[in-house]
Amino acid sequence: MSRLRSAGVNLVHLWPVAFLLICWDVWVLVNGYTSTVAPRPWFVIQDVLAGFADYVPSISYTLGMALGGLIGGTLIGFVGAILVWWSAALSGIVTPTALIIRSVPITALIPIIARIVGYGDPAVLASTTLICFFPAFVFTLSGLAAIPEAGRDLFSVLGANKAQVLGRLGVLYALPNLMVSVRITAPSAVLAAMLAEFLMGTNGLGALFSESRSYMDMERAWGTAVVATVVSVLVFVGAQVAERRVDARLT
Amino acid sequence: MSTIATLPAIAADPTEPATRTAVSVIGADKIFTLGRGKKLQALAEVDLEIAEGEFVAIIGPSGCGKSTVLRLAAGLDEPTNGRVEIFGAEPRQLARQHRLGVAFQEHALLPWASVRSNIALPFKVAGRPVDDARVDGLIDLVGLTGFEKARPKQLSGGMRQRVSIARALALSPDLLLLDEPFGALDAVTRRRMNAELARIWGEEKITTILVTHDVDEALILADRVIVMTGRPGHVRTVKTVDFPRPRDAEITRSSEFHALVDELTCLLDASDGAAA
């Protein structure tokens, strides 16, 4: 009974979704759009449910690319921040590079990335990695900078070397911060993967969207957008759960 | 009374078991730059000499630079002028050799580690195998048996301080620095910890500097009590405490003990006034 009740409560919490769907339908009807301009939500949902098997390869490809880029970019950012923390000389190289990469819009970078690493999978993975790299870098660096004074003093009187300060103190203080970066970049990773797929990929939700649009299969194109939104939200929720776990363990 | 005069001189004859000097602070002052050209003088010409195996307590009004003296001895700060030597070498040397134990005012426990791992940390940093019997003994000593697996956030403030004291003792250091380690404890636990600390000190004779507010605590534990003046801190008086050990309730209730407490409290008041 209580399970049923909590399921009911959860359903009630979904009201914004229902509200959005109704607004979408009203907007299409009021403007009198044909399905080639904007399909009604019910047809889009029907396409997703009925043709879900057609979506699955694209979902798994995009998800794989997004997660791959998320993990890769986070690791590179983490290592970069540690290098900067470790040595002033490396800081002079890594920090400006990181800032330049961050300042150039990803959309403009994608064709260049593709030219360098090759079209298709490498370009998609490189784009998602690039978008996840900078937040991980900045958050790790701020975590390392926020090692409490008392902790530094303790390791100093224990006669710890720099590697021990990093391994036994710095990394563990930086990890909760790194997880914040994972949470905020996770949806961007999905976005970057889709954008790269849309611009030059042959697989994934981005490519599926571009392909359906060119065949004027608007239900499929809008369905791709809906599916991408759901994937993005799920990735975010997953990252949030991971962040909470790490936080509970380390603080 | 001069600080140096109260100490036995280092024997010239090497065959005689001489008392080595553990800590010597010579004419040390410490000026902190606060920015915008403002400066704060925390210490003025502090001279201290502490013999090996001696227990010295430093008392003084808040902000008189007691903790700064400890930081100088720990090698965490350097004096602006003057010199600090620990066993004849620069203070950092002792830390590098893993011979220094410090319990800070802030417990500085690792939040992700259990009580046991926190106490075992000095072994790991020193690259030595963890002596489980020693760690268990320390846990028992500070009365935390049953809490071995607890994390710092699950402990009370007093328990955390006790973990930090156990950690400071883990490697049986040659020099133990205690910065108001019992500050967060209730009176009863505090007295019990005082007795325990006196017992450990009796067994291991670790050269100890204790910074405290509590005159009673200083008199129960120390061989000598150093009274510091208010900012800028310098040594006002050094008092030798020669009550026999162990200093149990019989001694703390004696009129001599009370007289000494009163005398030192008066000195503290006077040095407070000097600061104002």
GROMACS .gro file of N, CA, C and O in nm, chain A residues 150 153-160 164 168-169 172-173 248-251, chain B residues 71 76 95 98 100 102 104 108 110-112 121-122 124-125 151 153 167:
model
  144
  150ALA      N    1   4.526   2.312   0.869
  150ALA     CA    2   4.559   2.216   0.975
  150ALA      C    3   4.609   2.084   0.916
  150ALA      O    4   4.699   2.021   0.970
  153ASP      N    5   4.963   2.138   0.799
  153ASP     CA    6   5.051   2.141   0.916
  153ASP      C    7   5.076   2.000   0.967
  153ASP      O    8   5.189   1.962   0.997
  154LEU      N    9   4.969   1.922   0.975
  154LEU     CA   10   4.982   1.785   1.024
  154LEU      C   11   5.082   1.706   0.941
  154LEU      O   12   5.173   1.644   0.994
  155PHE      N   13   5.064   1.713   0.808
  155PHE     CA   14   5.154   1.635   0.722
  155PHE      C   15   5.296   1.689   0.729
  155PHE      O   16   5.391   1.614   0.714
  156SER      N   17   5.308   1.818   0.751
  156SER     CA   18   5.441   1.876   0.764
  156SER      C   19   5.511   1.823   0.889
  156SER      O   20   5.627   1.783   0.882
  157VAL      N   21   5.441   1.819   1.003
  157VAL     CA   22   5.507   1.771   1.125
  157VAL      C   23   5.525   1.618   1.124
  157VAL      O   24   5.608   1.566   1.196
  158LEU      N   25   5.447   1.550   1.040
  158LEU     CA   26   5.468   1.405   1.029
  158LEU      C   27   5.585   1.375   0.936
  158LEU      O   28   5.623   1.259   0.918
  159GLY      N   29   5.640   1.479   0.875
  159GLY     CA   30   5.754   1.459   0.786
  159GLY      C   31   5.714   1.399   0.652
  159GLY      O   32   5.790   1.325   0.592
  160ALA      N   33   5.592   1.433   0.604
  160ALA     CA   34   5.544   1.377   0.477
  160ALA      C   35   5.612   1.450   0.360
  160ALA      O   36   5.639   1.569   0.368
  164GLN      N   37   5.319   1.229  -0.071
  164GLN     CA   38   5.228   1.182   0.034
  164GLN      C   39   5.119   1.285   0.063
  164GLN      O   40   5.005   1.249   0.087
  168ARG      N   41   4.770   1.124   0.005
  168ARG     CA   42   4.694   1.093   0.126
  168ARG      C   43   4.603   1.207   0.169
  168ARG      O   44   4.520   1.189   0.259
  169LEU      N   45   4.622   1.326   0.108
  169LEU     CA   46   4.544   1.441   0.153
  169LEU      C   47   4.478   1.512   0.034
  169LEU      O   48   4.357   1.521   0.027
  172LEU      N   49   4.219   1.322  -0.195
  172LEU     CA   50   4.094   1.291  -0.125
  172LEU      C   51   4.013   1.418  -0.096
  172LEU      O   52   3.890   1.412  -0.087
  173TYR      N   53   4.081   1.532  -0.082
  173TYR     CA   54   4.007   1.657  -0.070
  173TYR      C   55   3.952   1.703  -0.205
  173TYR      O   56   3.850   1.771  -0.213
  248ALA      N   57   2.955   1.111   0.087
  248ALA     CA   58   2.927   1.044   0.214
  248ALA      C   59   3.050   0.967   0.262
  248ALA      O   60   3.075   0.957   0.382
  249ARG      N   61   3.128   0.918   0.169
  249ARG     CA   62   3.245   0.838   0.207
  249ARG      C   63   3.362   0.926   0.251
  249ARG      O   64   3.441   0.888   0.336
  250LEU      N   65   3.371   1.043   0.191
  250LEU     CA   66   3.495   1.121   0.211
  250LEU      C   67   3.481   1.237   0.309
  250LEU      O   68   3.582   1.290   0.356
  251THR      N   69   3.361   1.281   0.339
  251THR     CA   70   3.352   1.397   0.429
  251THR      C   71   3.279   1.362   0.557
  251THR      O   72   3.222   1.255   0.569
  322ARG      N   73   5.468   2.648   1.713
  322ARG     CA   74   5.486   2.639   1.568
  322ARG      C   75   5.633   2.656   1.529
  322ARG      O   76   5.679   2.594   1.435
  327LEU      N   77   5.702   2.478   1.173
  327LEU     CA   78   5.593   2.524   1.085
  327LEU      C   79   5.609   2.672   1.052
  327LEU      O   80   5.558   2.720   0.951
  346ALA      N   81   6.103   1.661   1.217
  346ALA     CA   82   5.983   1.614   1.147
  346ALA      C   83   6.022   1.518   1.035
  346ALA      O   84   5.960   1.413   1.017
  349HIS      N   85   6.070   1.182   1.139
  349HIS     CA   86   5.950   1.124   1.201
  349HIS      C   87   5.968   1.108   1.352
  349HIS      O   88   5.930   1.007   1.409
  351LEU      N   89   5.878   1.367   1.566
  351LEU     CA   90   5.801   1.476   1.625
  351LEU      C   91   5.653   1.436   1.637
  351LEU      O   92   5.598   1.378   1.544
  353VAL      N   93   5.276   1.602   1.735
  353VAL     CA   94   5.206   1.727   1.764
  353VAL      C   95   5.057   1.701   1.774
  353VAL      O   96   5.000   1.633   1.689
  355PHE      N   97   4.739   1.933   1.769
  355PHE     CA   98   4.699   2.071   1.745
  355PHE      C   99   4.571   2.103   1.818
  355PHE      O  100   4.494   2.015   1.855
  359ALA      N  101   4.257   1.822   1.327
  359ALA     CA  102   4.315   1.785   1.197
  359ALA      C  103   4.309   1.636   1.168
  359ALA      O  104   4.405   1.577   1.118
  361LEU      N  105   4.172   1.310   0.956
  361LEU     CA  106   4.129   1.290   0.819
  361LEU      C  107   3.984   1.244   0.822
  361LEU      O  108   3.952   1.141   0.881
  362PRO      N  109   3.892   1.321   0.758
  362PRO     CA  110   3.750   1.289   0.771
  362PRO      C  111   3.709   1.155   0.711
  362PRO      O  112   3.608   1.098   0.751
  363TRP      N  113   3.787   1.105   0.614
  363TRP     CA  114   3.749   0.979   0.549
  363TRP      C  115   3.805   0.857   0.621
  363TRP      O  116   3.773   0.745   0.587
  372LEU      N  117   4.814   0.670   1.093
  372LEU     CA  118   4.868   0.755   0.985
  372LEU      C  119   5.018   0.783   0.997
  372LEU      O  120   5.090   0.772   0.898
  373PRO      N  121   5.070   0.821   1.116
  373PRO     CA  122   5.214   0.849   1.125
  373PRO      C  123   5.301   0.731   1.080
  373PRO      O  124   5.404   0.752   1.018
  375LYS      N  125   5.222   0.514   0.848
  375LYS     CA  126   5.214   0.507   0.702
  375LYS      C  127   5.299   0.616   0.638
  375LYS      O  128   5.370   0.591   0.541
  376VAL      N  129   5.289   0.738   0.693
  376VAL     CA  130   5.367   0.849   0.636
  376VAL      C  131   5.517   0.822   0.652
  376VAL      O  132   5.596   0.852   0.565
  402ARG      N  133   3.416   0.710   1.223
  402ARG     CA  134   3.479   0.820   1.149
  402ARG      C  135   3.468   0.947   1.233
  402ARG      O  136   3.378   0.959   1.317
  404LYS      N  137   3.345   1.235   1.203
  404LYS     CA  138   3.217   1.306   1.214
  404LYS      C  139   3.120   1.237   1.310
  404LYS      O  140   3.022   1.297   1.353
  418ARG      N  141   4.733   0.997   1.808
  418ARG     CA  142   4.810   1.002   1.684
  418ARG      C  143   4.948   1.065   1.709
  418ARG      O  144   5.048   1.021   1.656
   0.00000   0.00000   0.00000
